[in-house]
PDB file of C-alpha atoms and ligand atoms in Angstrom:
ATOM      1  CA  UNK A  12      19.417  44.180  24.385  1.00 44.00           C
ATOM      2  CA  UNK A  13      16.540  46.753  21.383  1.00 47.00           C
ATOM      3  CA  UNK A  14      16.000  49.739  23.172  1.00 51.00           C
ATOM      4  CA  UNK A  15      12.431  50.328  23.881  1.00 79.00           C
ATOM      5  CA  UNK A  16      11.807  52.436  19.934  1.00 93.00           C
ATOM      6  CA  UNK A  17      12.757  49.453  17.260  1.00 97.00           C
ATOM      7  CA  UNK A  18      10.175  47.261  18.850  1.00 94.00           C
ATOM      8  CA  UNK A  19       8.207  46.653  15.649  1.00 97.00           C
ATOM      9  CA  UNK A  20      10.989  45.301  13.070  1.00 98.00           C
ATOM     10  CA  UNK A  21       8.519  44.776   9.642  1.00 98.00           C
ATOM     11  CA  UNK A  22      11.082  42.101   7.231  1.00 98.00           C
ATOM     12  CA  UNK A  23      10.790  41.730   3.292  1.00 98.00           C
ATOM     13  CA  UNK A  24      11.820  39.508   0.678  1.00 98.00           C
ATOM     14  CA  UNK A  25      11.272  41.671  -1.610  1.00 98.00           C
ATOM     15  CA  UNK A  26      10.186  45.136  -1.452  1.00 98.00           C
ATOM     16  CA  UNK A  27      10.690  48.110  -4.105  1.00 98.00           C
ATOM     17  CA  UNK A  28      12.473  50.305  -1.650  1.00 98.00           C
ATOM     18  CA  UNK A  29      12.534  50.198   2.728  1.00 98.00           C
ATOM     19  CA  UNK A  30      12.249  54.172   1.990  1.00 98.00           C
ATOM     20  CA  UNK A  31       9.970  54.603   0.411  1.00 98.00           C
ATOM     21  CA  UNK A  32       7.457  51.814   2.282  1.00 98.00           C
ATOM     22  CA  UNK A  33       8.176  54.044   4.998  1.00 98.00           C
ATOM     23  CA  UNK A  34       7.842  57.616   4.108  1.00 97.00           C
ATOM     24  CA  UNK A  35       4.089  55.633   2.734  1.00 97.00           C
ATOM     25  CA  UNK A  36       3.509  54.601   6.690  1.00 97.00           C
ATOM     26  CA  UNK A  37       5.051  57.982   7.980  1.00 96.00           C
ATOM     27  CA  UNK A  38       2.136  59.301   5.779  1.00 95.00           C
ATOM     28  CA  UNK A  39      -0.551  57.375   7.423  1.00 94.00           C
ATOM     29  CA  UNK A  40       1.025  58.359  10.741  1.00 94.00           C
ATOM     30  CA  UNK A  41       3.075  55.077  11.716  1.00 96.00           C
ATOM     31  CA  UNK A  42       4.948  55.905  14.793  1.00 95.00           C
ATOM     32  CA  UNK A  43       8.441  56.361  16.041  1.00 96.00           C
ATOM     33  CA  UNK A  44      10.231  53.286  16.241  1.00 97.00           C
ATOM     34  CA  UNK A  45       8.867  51.853  13.040  1.00 98.00           C
ATOM     35  CA  UNK A  46      11.881  49.610  11.242  1.00 98.00           C
ATOM     36  CA  UNK A  47      11.184  47.860   7.994  1.00 98.00           C
ATOM     37  CA  UNK A  48      14.125  45.487   6.432  1.00 98.00           C
ATOM     38  CA  UNK A  49      14.488  44.286   3.103  1.00 98.00           C
ATOM     39  CA  UNK A  50      16.433  41.007   1.224  1.00 98.00           C
ATOM     40  CA  UNK A  51      16.079  42.558  -1.488  1.00 98.00           C
ATOM     41  CA  UNK A  52      15.478  46.135  -3.270  1.00 98.00           C
ATOM     42  CA  UNK A  53      13.241  46.767  -7.046  1.00 98.00           C
ATOM     43  CA  UNK A  54      14.196  50.740  -6.138  1.00 98.00           C
ATOM     44  CA  UNK A  55      16.120  50.946  -4.134  1.00 98.00           C
ATOM     45  CA  UNK A  56      17.322  54.561  -3.971  1.00 97.00           C
ATOM     46  CA  UNK A  57      20.803  56.629  -3.531  1.00 97.00           C
ATOM     47  CA  UNK A  58      20.625  60.308  -3.442  1.00 94.00           C
ATOM     48  CA  UNK A  59      18.869  62.961  -6.280  1.00 90.00           C
ATOM     49  CA  UNK A  60      17.516  59.833  -8.336  1.00 92.00           C
ATOM     50  CA  UNK A  61      20.138  57.305  -7.963  1.00 96.00           C
ATOM     51  CA  UNK A  62      19.807  53.814  -7.484  1.00 97.00           C
ATOM     52  CA  UNK A  63      21.491  51.671  -4.509  1.00 98.00           C
ATOM     53  CA  UNK A  64      22.999  48.190  -6.060  1.00 97.00           C
ATOM     54  CA  UNK A  65      22.651  44.930  -3.446  1.00 97.00           C
ATOM     55  CA  UNK A  66      22.105  41.439  -4.628  1.00 97.00           C
ATOM     56  CA  UNK A  67      19.372  39.361  -3.288  1.00 97.00           C
ATOM     57  CA  UNK A  68      20.078  38.590   0.468  1.00 96.00           C
ATOM     58  CA  UNK A  69      23.558  39.513   0.179  1.00 97.00           C
ATOM     59  CA  UNK A  70      23.209  43.218   2.706  1.00 98.00           C
ATOM     60  CA  UNK A  71      21.634  45.200   4.886  1.00 98.00           C
ATOM     61  CA  UNK A  72      18.969  47.709   3.595  1.00 98.00           C
ATOM     62  CA  UNK A  73      17.623  48.568   6.859  1.00 98.00           C
ATOM     63  CA  UNK A  74      14.918  52.115   6.836  1.00 98.00           C
ATOM     64  CA  UNK A  75      13.773  53.433  10.407  1.00 98.00           C
ATOM     65  CA  UNK A  76      10.685  56.155  11.071  1.00 98.00           C
ATOM     66  CA  UNK A  77      11.758  58.886  13.667  1.00 97.00           C
ATOM     67  CA  UNK A  78       9.903  61.478  15.050  1.00 96.00           C
ATOM     68  CA  UNK A  79      12.170  63.272  16.779  1.00 96.00           C
ATOM     69  CA  UNK A  80      12.010  67.101  18.154  1.00 95.00           C
ATOM     70  CA  UNK A  81      14.845  68.290  16.693  1.00 93.00           C
ATOM     71  CA  UNK A  82      14.801  72.409  14.604  1.00 92.00           C
ATOM     72  CA  UNK A  83      14.689  72.051  10.600  1.00 86.00           C
ATOM     73  CA  UNK A  84      18.283  73.206  10.645  1.00 90.00           C
ATOM     74  CA  UNK A  85      20.140  70.387  12.219  1.00 94.00           C
ATOM     75  CA  UNK A  86      17.853  67.527   9.838  1.00 91.00           C
ATOM     76  CA  UNK A  87      21.243  66.091   8.839  1.00 95.00           C
ATOM     77  CA  UNK A  88      21.765  64.733  12.924  1.00 97.00           C
ATOM     78  CA  UNK A  89      19.267  62.254  12.005  1.00 97.00           C
ATOM     79  CA  UNK A  90      21.712  60.889   8.886  1.00 97.00           C
ATOM     80  CA  UNK A  91      24.389  61.454  11.530  1.00 98.00           C
ATOM     81  CA  UNK A  92      22.411  59.418  14.048  1.00 98.00           C
ATOM     82  CA  UNK A  93      22.490  56.591  11.789  1.00 98.00           C
ATOM     83  CA  UNK A  94      25.412  56.867  10.066  1.00 98.00           C
ATOM     84  CA  UNK A  95      27.297  56.689  13.902  1.00 98.00           C
ATOM     85  CA  UNK A  96      25.164  53.593  14.723  1.00 98.00           C
ATOM     86  CA  UNK A  97      26.302  51.874  11.991  1.00 98.00           C
ATOM     87  CA  UNK A  98      29.996  52.441  12.244  1.00 98.00           C
ATOM     88  CA  UNK A  99      29.672  51.479  15.591  1.00 98.00           C
ATOM     89  CA  UNK A 100      28.708  48.134  14.492  1.00 98.00           C
ATOM     90  CA  UNK A 101      30.468  47.678  12.128  1.00 98.00           C
ATOM     91  CA  UNK A 102      33.275  48.724  14.574  1.00 98.00           C
ATOM     92  CA  UNK A 103      31.637  45.357  16.827  1.00 97.00           C
ATOM     93  CA  UNK A 104      31.816  43.344  13.605  1.00 97.00           C
ATOM     94  CA  UNK A 105      35.123  44.070  14.139  1.00 97.00           C
ATOM     95  CA  UNK A 106      35.727  47.235  11.282  1.00 97.00           C
ATOM     96  CA  UNK A 107      36.502  50.488  12.055  1.00 96.00           C
ATOM     97  CA  UNK A 108      33.936  52.950   8.985  1.00 97.00           C
ATOM     98  CA  UNK A 109      34.856  56.448   8.551  1.00 97.00           C
ATOM     99  CA  UNK A 110      31.749  59.318   7.590  1.00 97.00           C
ATOM    100  CA  UNK A 111      32.249  61.025   4.199  1.00 97.00           C
ATOM    101  CA  UNK A 112      30.842  63.907   3.523  1.00 96.00           C
ATOM    102  CA  UNK A 113      27.475  64.065   3.026  1.00 95.00           C
ATOM    103  CA  UNK A 114      26.104  61.032   3.480  1.00 95.00           C
ATOM    104  CA  UNK A 115      28.931  57.777   3.006  1.00 97.00           C
ATOM    105  CA  UNK A 116      30.312  55.434   5.574  1.00 98.00           C
ATOM    106  CA  UNK A 117      34.291  54.430   3.490  1.00 97.00           C
ATOM    107  CA  UNK A 118      37.284  53.137   5.153  1.00 96.00           C
ATOM    108  CA  UNK A 119      39.975  55.122   5.201  1.00 92.00           C
ATOM    109  CA  UNK A 120      41.122  54.405   1.566  1.00 91.00           C
ATOM    110  CA  UNK A 121      37.432  56.136   0.475  1.00 92.00           C
ATOM    111  CA  UNK A 122      35.781  52.799  -0.542  1.00 96.00           C
ATOM    112  CA  UNK A 123      32.600  53.262   0.740  1.00 98.00           C
ATOM    113  CA  UNK A 124      30.640  50.660   2.542  1.00 98.00           C
ATOM    114  CA  UNK A 125      27.581  52.578   3.074  1.00 98.00           C
ATOM    115  CA  UNK A 126      25.528  55.107   2.153  1.00 98.00           C
ATOM    116  CA  UNK A 127      22.823  56.963   3.877  1.00 98.00           C
ATOM    117  CA  UNK A 128      19.148  58.133   2.660  1.00 98.00           C
ATOM    118  CA  UNK A 129      17.345  60.752   4.768  1.00 97.00           C
ATOM    119  CA  UNK A 130      14.022  61.616   3.301  1.00 96.00           C
ATOM    120  CA  UNK A 131      11.651  63.716   5.382  1.00 89.00           C
ATOM    121  CA  UNK A 132       7.258  63.398   5.723  1.00 79.00           C
ATOM    122  CA  UNK A 133       5.991  66.471   6.671  1.00 69.00           C
ATOM    123  CA  UNK A 134       2.479  66.277   6.290  1.00 58.00           C
ATOM    124  CA  UNK A 135      -0.356  64.217   7.752  1.00 50.00           C
ATOM    125  CA  UNK A 136      -3.349  62.447   5.836  1.00 51.00           C
ATOM    126  CA  UNK A 137      -5.751  64.407   6.592  1.00 52.00           C
ATOM    127  CA  UNK A 138      -7.712  60.818   9.080  1.00 52.00           C
ATOM    128  CA  UNK A 139      -4.059  60.650  10.644  1.00 54.00           C
ATOM    129  CA  UNK A 140      -3.265  61.521  14.787  1.00 56.00           C
ATOM    130  CA  UNK A 141      -1.522  64.672  14.827  1.00 67.00           C
ATOM    131  CA  UNK A 142       2.261  63.535  15.300  1.00 78.00           C
ATOM    132  CA  UNK A 143       5.348  65.192  14.832  1.00 90.00           C
ATOM    133  CA  UNK A 144       6.857  65.282  11.620  1.00 93.00           C
ATOM    134  CA  UNK A 145       8.595  61.964  10.555  1.00 96.00           C
ATOM    135  CA  UNK A 146      11.662  61.294   9.178  1.00 96.00           C
ATOM    136  CA  UNK A 147      12.819  58.129   7.560  1.00 98.00           C
ATOM    137  CA  UNK A 148      16.428  57.612   7.122  1.00 98.00           C
ATOM    138  CA  UNK A 149      16.929  54.284   4.938  1.00 98.00           C
ATOM    139  CA  UNK A 150      20.814  52.873   5.507  1.00 98.00           C
ATOM    140  CA  UNK A 151      22.663  49.941   3.099  1.00 98.00           C
ATOM    141  CA  UNK A 152      25.801  48.335   4.020  1.00 98.00           C
ATOM    142  CA  UNK A 153      27.932  46.263   2.381  1.00 98.00           C
ATOM    143  CA  UNK A 154      27.971  43.291   4.430  1.00 98.00           C
ATOM    144  CA  UNK A 155      28.777  40.579   1.669  1.00 98.00           C
ATOM    145  CA  UNK A 156      28.938  42.039  -1.517  1.00 98.00           C
ATOM    146  CA  UNK A 157      30.434  42.167  -3.522  1.00 98.00           C
ATOM    147  CA  UNK A 158      33.101  39.365  -1.774  1.00 98.00           C
ATOM    148  CA  UNK A 159      36.275  40.106  -4.493  1.00 97.00           C
ATOM    149  CA  UNK A 160      35.719  43.187  -7.354  1.00 98.00           C
ATOM    150  CA  UNK A 161      35.081  41.211  -9.215  1.00 98.00           C
ATOM    151  CA  UNK A 162      31.368  41.279  -8.477  1.00 98.00           C
ATOM    152  CA  UNK A 163      30.956  45.217  -9.487  1.00 97.00           C
ATOM    153  CA  UNK A 164      29.753  46.598 -12.213  1.00 97.00           C
ATOM    154  CA  UNK A 165      32.366  48.691 -13.450  1.00 97.00           C
ATOM    155  CA  UNK A 166      31.248  52.405 -11.836  1.00 96.00           C
ATOM    156  CA  UNK A 167      31.713  51.110  -8.911  1.00 97.00           C
ATOM    157  CA  UNK A 168      35.603  49.352  -8.732  1.00 97.00           C
ATOM    158  CA  UNK A 169      37.739  51.496  -6.773  1.00 96.00           C
ATOM    159  CA  UNK A 170      34.588  53.299  -4.700  1.00 96.00           C
ATOM    160  CA  UNK A 171      32.776  50.305  -3.432  1.00 98.00           C
ATOM    161  CA  UNK A 172      32.788  47.589  -1.301  1.00 98.00           C
ATOM    162  CA  UNK A 173      32.221  45.444   2.079  1.00 98.00           C
ATOM    163  CA  UNK A 174      32.661  44.007   5.644  1.00 98.00           C
ATOM    164  CA  UNK A 175      33.036  40.235   3.780  1.00 98.00           C
ATOM    165  CA  UNK A 176      35.973  42.068   1.704  1.00 98.00           C
ATOM    166  CA  UNK A 177      38.118  44.470   4.464  1.00 98.00           C
ATOM    167  CA  UNK A 178      36.966  41.413   6.754  1.00 98.00           C
ATOM    168  CA  UNK A 179      38.670  38.344   4.877  1.00 97.00           C
ATOM    169  CA  UNK A 180      35.185  36.418   6.714  1.00 98.00           C
ATOM    170  CA  UNK A 181      31.752  36.206   5.349  1.00 98.00           C
ATOM    171  CA  UNK A 182      28.990  38.482   8.807  1.00 98.00           C
ATOM    172  CA  UNK A 183      25.805  37.622   9.791  1.00 97.00           C
ATOM    173  CA  UNK A 184      22.769  39.945   8.820  1.00 98.00           C
ATOM    174  CA  UNK A 185      20.866  39.663  11.914  1.00 97.00           C
ATOM    175  CA  UNK A 186      23.687  40.341  14.754  1.00 98.00           C
ATOM    176  CA  UNK A 187      24.412  43.566  13.071  1.00 98.00           C
ATOM    177  CA  UNK A 188      20.383  44.331  12.363  1.00 98.00           C
ATOM    178  CA  UNK A 189      20.709  44.051  17.058  1.00 97.00           C
ATOM    179  CA  UNK A 190      23.678  45.796  16.895  1.00 98.00           C
ATOM    180  CA  UNK A 191      22.520  48.939  14.777  1.00 98.00           C
ATOM    181  CA  UNK A 192      19.212  49.685  16.184  1.00 98.00           C
ATOM    182  CA  UNK A 193      21.314  48.800  19.826  1.00 97.00           C
ATOM    183  CA  UNK A 194      23.519  51.275  19.214  1.00 98.00           C
ATOM    184  CA  UNK A 195      21.076  53.849  16.973  1.00 98.00           C
ATOM    185  CA  UNK A 196      18.290  53.857  20.303  1.00 97.00           C
ATOM    186  CA  UNK A 197      20.760  56.168  22.012  1.00 97.00           C
ATOM    187  CA  UNK A 198      21.338  58.570  19.570  1.00 98.00           C
ATOM    188  CA  UNK A 199      17.528  58.803  18.074  1.00 98.00           C
ATOM    189  CA  UNK A 200      16.853  60.694  22.000  1.00 97.00           C
ATOM    190  CA  UNK A 201      19.640  62.809  21.989  1.00 97.00           C
ATOM    191  CA  UNK A 202      18.464  63.945  18.690  1.00 97.00           C
ATOM    192  CA  UNK A 203      14.947  65.724  20.853  1.00 96.00           C
ATOM    193  CA  UNK A 204      17.491  67.322  23.518  1.00 97.00           C
ATOM    194  CA  UNK A 205      20.266  70.293  23.022  1.00 97.00           C
ATOM    195  CA  UNK A 206      22.646  68.751  24.508  1.00 97.00           C
ATOM    196  CA  UNK A 207      22.681  65.454  23.243  1.00 98.00           C
ATOM    197  CA  UNK A 208      22.432  66.996  19.347  1.00 97.00           C
ATOM    198  CA  UNK A 209      26.001  68.813  20.404  1.00 97.00           C
ATOM    199  CA  UNK A 210      27.401  65.043  21.114  1.00 98.00           C
ATOM    200  CA  UNK A 211      26.211  63.877  17.887  1.00 98.00           C
ATOM    201  CA  UNK A 212      27.966  66.798  16.125  1.00 97.00           C
ATOM    202  CA  UNK A 213      30.543  66.414  18.235  1.00 97.00           C
ATOM    203  CA  UNK A 214      30.557  62.443  17.700  1.00 97.00           C
ATOM    204  CA  UNK A 215      29.854  63.231  13.309  1.00 97.00           C
ATOM    205  CA  UNK A 216      33.582  65.727  13.419  1.00 96.00           C
ATOM    206  CA  UNK A 217      35.636  63.722  15.094  1.00 95.00           C
ATOM    207  CA  UNK A 218      34.053  60.144  12.800  1.00 97.00           C
ATOM    208  CA  UNK A 219      34.526  62.574   9.802  1.00 97.00           C
ATOM    209  CA  UNK A 220      37.280  61.780   7.473  1.00 96.00           C
ATOM    210  CA  UNK A 221      36.788  64.815   4.585  1.00 96.00           C
ATOM    211  CA  UNK A 222      37.942  67.015   7.682  1.00 96.00           C
ATOM    212  CA  UNK A 223      41.208  67.286   7.216  1.00 95.00           C
ATOM    213  CA  UNK A 224      40.914  65.212   2.834  1.00 95.00           C
ATOM    214  CA  UNK A 225      41.423  67.947   0.141  1.00 96.00           C
ATOM    215  CA  UNK A 226      38.862  67.423  -2.390  1.00 96.00           C
ATOM    216  CA  UNK A 227      37.264  68.004  -5.582  1.00 97.00           C
ATOM    217  CA  UNK A 228      33.551  70.360  -4.960  1.00 95.00           C
ATOM    218  CA  UNK A 229      31.236  69.943  -7.349  1.00 91.00           C
ATOM    219  CA  UNK A 230      28.483  72.275  -7.614  1.00 89.00           C
ATOM    220  CA  UNK A 231      26.025  73.024 -10.078  1.00 86.00           C
ATOM    221  CA  UNK A 232      28.181  74.629 -12.807  1.00 88.00           C
ATOM    222  CA  UNK A 233      30.972  74.744 -11.318  1.00 90.00           C
ATOM    223  CA  UNK A 234      33.197  73.080  -9.698  1.00 93.00           C
ATOM    224  CA  UNK A 235      36.192  73.718  -7.220  1.00 95.00           C
ATOM    225  CA  UNK A 236      39.441  72.376  -5.339  1.00 96.00           C
ATOM    226  CA  UNK A 237      40.824  72.553  -1.655  1.00 97.00           C
ATOM    227  CA  UNK A 238      40.919  71.767   1.553  1.00 97.00           C
ATOM    228  CA  UNK A 239      38.242  70.314   3.793  1.00 97.00           C
ATOM    229  CA  UNK A 240      38.995  72.234   7.771  1.00 97.00           C
ATOM    230  CA  UNK A 241      35.200  71.660   9.231  1.00 97.00           C
ATOM    231  CA  UNK A 242      31.607  70.697   9.908  1.00 97.00           C
ATOM    232  CA  UNK A 243      29.180  73.422  10.822  1.00 97.00           C
ATOM    233  CA  UNK A 244      26.357  73.083  13.497  1.00 94.00           C
ATOM    234  CA  UNK A 245      23.512  72.602  10.654  1.00 94.00           C
ATOM    235  CA  UNK A 246      26.292  69.881   8.802  1.00 95.00           C
ATOM    236  CA  UNK A 247      27.219  72.229   5.884  1.00 97.00           C
ATOM    237  CA  UNK A 248      31.347  71.221   4.397  1.00 97.00           C
ATOM    238  CA  UNK A 249      33.371  73.977   4.729  1.00 98.00           C
ATOM    239  CA  UNK A 250      36.451  74.112   2.108  1.00 98.00           C
ATOM    240  CA  UNK A 251      39.517  76.276   2.373  1.00 97.00           C
ATOM    241  CA  UNK A 252      39.984  77.445  -1.576  1.00 96.00           C
ATOM    242  CA  UNK A 253      43.311  79.122  -1.175  1.00 96.00           C
ATOM    243  CA  UNK A 254      42.424  80.921   1.965  1.00 96.00           C
ATOM    244  CA  UNK A 255      39.112  81.582   0.705  1.00 97.00           C
ATOM    245  CA  UNK A 256      36.532  79.631   3.069  1.00 97.00           C
ATOM    246  CA  UNK A 257      33.516  78.750   1.199  1.00 97.00           C
ATOM    247  CA  UNK A 258      30.436  76.721   3.212  1.00 97.00           C
ATOM    248  CA  UNK A 259      28.773  73.809   1.474  1.00 96.00           C
ATOM    249  CA  UNK A 260      25.258  73.151   1.551  1.00 94.00           C
ATOM    250  CA  UNK A 261      24.650  70.514  -0.199  1.00 90.00           C
ATOM    251  CA  UNK A 262      27.206  68.461  -3.034  1.00 86.00           C
ATOM    252  CA  UNK A 263      29.101  65.672  -4.085  1.00 87.00           C
ATOM    253  CA  UNK A 264      33.005  65.953  -2.998  1.00 93.00           C
ATOM    254  CA  UNK A 265      35.307  63.921  -4.212  1.00 93.00           C
ATOM    255  CA  UNK A 266      38.368  63.036  -1.890  1.00 92.00           C
ATOM    256  CA  UNK A 267      42.272  63.613  -4.443  1.00 91.00           C
ATOM    257  CA  UNK A 268      43.661  63.056  -1.002  1.00 79.00           C
ATOM    258  CA  UNK A 269      42.841  60.800   2.342  1.00 72.00           C
ATOM    259  CA  UNK A 270      42.584  62.937   5.287  1.00 69.00           C
ATOM    260  CA  UNK A 271      46.040  64.562   7.370  1.00 63.00           C
ATOM    261  CA  UNK A 272      44.710  63.959  10.527  1.00 52.00           C
ATOM    262  CA  UNK A 273      41.582  62.410  11.815  1.00 49.00           C
ATOM    263  CA  UNK A 274      40.788  64.549  14.881  1.00 42.00           C
ATOM    264  CA  UNK A 275      39.365  67.187  12.940  1.00 40.00           C
ATOM    265  CA  UNK A 276      40.676  71.629  13.926  1.00 38.00           C
ATOM    266  CA  UNK A 277      38.690  73.594  15.820  1.00 41.00           C
ATOM    267  CA  UNK A 278      35.742  75.719  14.783  1.00 41.00           C
ATOM    268  CA  UNK A 279      37.286  78.536  11.986  1.00 39.00           C
ATOM    269  CA  UNK A 280      35.673  81.634  11.779  1.00 39.00           C
ATOM    270  CA  UNK A 281      32.157  81.770  10.068  1.00 41.00           C
ATOM    271  CA  UNK A 282      32.284  82.064   5.969  1.00 47.00           C
ATOM    272  CA  UNK A 283      29.700  82.450   3.179  1.00 51.00           C
ATOM    273  CA  UNK A 284      27.499  79.520   2.674  1.00 54.00           C
ATOM    274  CA  UNK A 285      26.508  79.084  -1.303  1.00 60.00           C
TER     275      UNK A 285
HETATM  276  C1  BT5 B  27      23.529  57.011  -0.803  1.00 79.13           C
HETATM  277  O1  BT5 B  27      22.951  57.639  -2.133  1.00 79.13           O
HETATM  278  O2  BT5 B  27      24.549  56.347  -0.435  1.00 79.13           O
HETATM  279  C2  BT5 B  27      22.147  56.539  -0.081  1.00 79.13           C
HETATM  280  C3  BT5 B  27      21.724  55.332   0.076  1.00 79.13           C
HETATM  281  C4  BT5 B  27      20.552  54.548   0.681  1.00 79.13           C
HETATM  282  C5  BT5 B  27      20.467  53.301   0.179  1.00 79.13           C
HETATM  283  C6  BT5 B  27      19.453  52.889   1.736  1.00 79.13           C
HETATM  284  S1  BT5 B  27      19.190  51.011   1.289  1.00 79.13           S
HETATM  285  C7  BT5 B  27      17.780  50.544   2.244  1.00 79.13           C
HETATM  286  C8  BT5 B  27      17.188  52.364   1.995  1.00 79.13           C
HETATM  287  N1  BT5 B  27      16.392  52.432   1.528  1.00 79.13           N
HETATM  288  C9  BT5 B  27      16.309  52.567  -0.086  1.00 79.13           C
HETATM  289  O3  BT5 B  27      15.866  52.989  -1.022  1.00 79.13           O
HETATM  290  N2  BT5 B  27      17.663  53.431  -0.119  1.00 79.13           N
HETATM  291  C10 BT5 B  27      18.573  53.059   1.512  1.00 79.13           C
HETATM  292  P1  BT5 B  27      24.083  58.459  -3.137  1.00 79.13           P
HETATM  293  O4  BT5 B  27      24.833  58.932  -2.006  1.00 79.13           O
HETATM  294  O5  BT5 B  27      23.332  59.390  -4.318  1.00 79.13           O
HETATM  295  O6  BT5 B  27      24.565  57.003  -3.383  1.00 79.13           O
HETATM  296  C11 BT5 B  27      24.813  56.528  -4.956  1.00 79.13           C
HETATM  297  C12 BT5 B  27      25.641  56.241  -5.297  1.00 79.13           C
HETATM  298  O7  BT5 B  27      26.341  55.020  -4.629  1.00 79.13           O
HETATM  299  C13 BT5 B  27      24.976  55.565  -6.679  1.00 79.13           C
HETATM  300  O8  BT5 B  27      24.903  55.902  -8.106  1.00 79.13           O
HETATM  301  C14 BT5 B  27      26.568  54.600  -7.211  1.00 79.13           C
HETATM  302  O9  BT5 B  27      27.672  55.453  -7.361  1.00 79.13           O
HETATM  303  C15 BT5 B  27      27.036  54.276  -5.121  1.00 79.13           C
HETATM  304  N3  BT5 B  27      26.834  52.695  -4.910  1.00 79.13           N
HETATM  305  C16 BT5 B  27      25.353  51.927  -5.631  1.00 79.13           C
HETATM  306  N4  BT5 B  27      25.100  51.003  -4.652  1.00 79.13           N
HETATM  307  C17 BT5 B  27      26.500  50.815  -3.974  1.00 79.13           C
HETATM  308  C18 BT5 B  27      26.548  49.864  -2.878  1.00 79.13           C
HETATM  309  N5  BT5 B  27      26.777  49.208  -3.039  1.00 79.13           N
HETATM  310  N6  BT5 B  27      28.232  50.299  -2.335  1.00 79.13           N
HETATM  311  C19 BT5 B  27      28.439  50.938  -2.732  1.00 79.13           C
HETATM  312  N7  BT5 B  27      28.682  52.656  -3.895  1.00 79.13           N
HETATM  313  C20 BT5 B  27      27.200  51.915  -3.754  1.00 79.13           C
END
């Protein structure tokens, strides 16, 4: 059953980007709970101007507009809420997915099934009612594309997979969407409560397959390798670089070796930030 928040689900055959649509709606003062779903996106976007690929009608492309009472240092939890809800919906469909830091859902061999993109809309237009700042969180979940690796562009072979490819049968979009929104409801409620945020952080840590993995970290102008050991309450990744703990605020990591443990270790000492 859907919760009270996500009752206004707007469906589009084609849209440039469901995130773009909801950011514009947020600017006009649209309330929390608005959902946009597209059959096809002509300009589906990832982080840093990257593209999100999905042939028309094949996958779930959905964004939600949230207005959580969330400390600015914990904005990543809005991304986490969406990723965790999608992981639960995948579990319902028969497959276990893991969070790869910072915003991917992957199968244990590291291939990406879904990506999450959060975009904030801080101001309101002058005529808009006074409402909490919005965060628009979009997720693309590969349901039926790729059916096989032959469907993928060269750069995504070995890097992307779908529920269909993993499960061996097609996956219907509507039940997956309903399950996702139902699993999202309590997590969005949790965003506005200190206890709820602690719970989300704990859940994120236990689903995060990056913790315990050997990683290659790419930073602006530099790179290093180490073992990811922790996720801070702010969502930053702590990496052990030959005994030196380095905190990665934003960036991309490549898993060199899968995580040795799914249950991550306890918190270590607080390292310096980069
Ligand atoms: C993401 O970015 O993973 C966030 C993707 C968010 C897409 C959703 S769809 C609904 C909503 N509306 C939007 O316009 N966007 C959101 P990033 O971490 O930057 O990853 C992008 C990279 O993933 C690309 O550069 C490709 O390498 C790869 N990629 C693109 N499409 C993919 C796919 N379908 N499956 C797996 N990997 C993909």
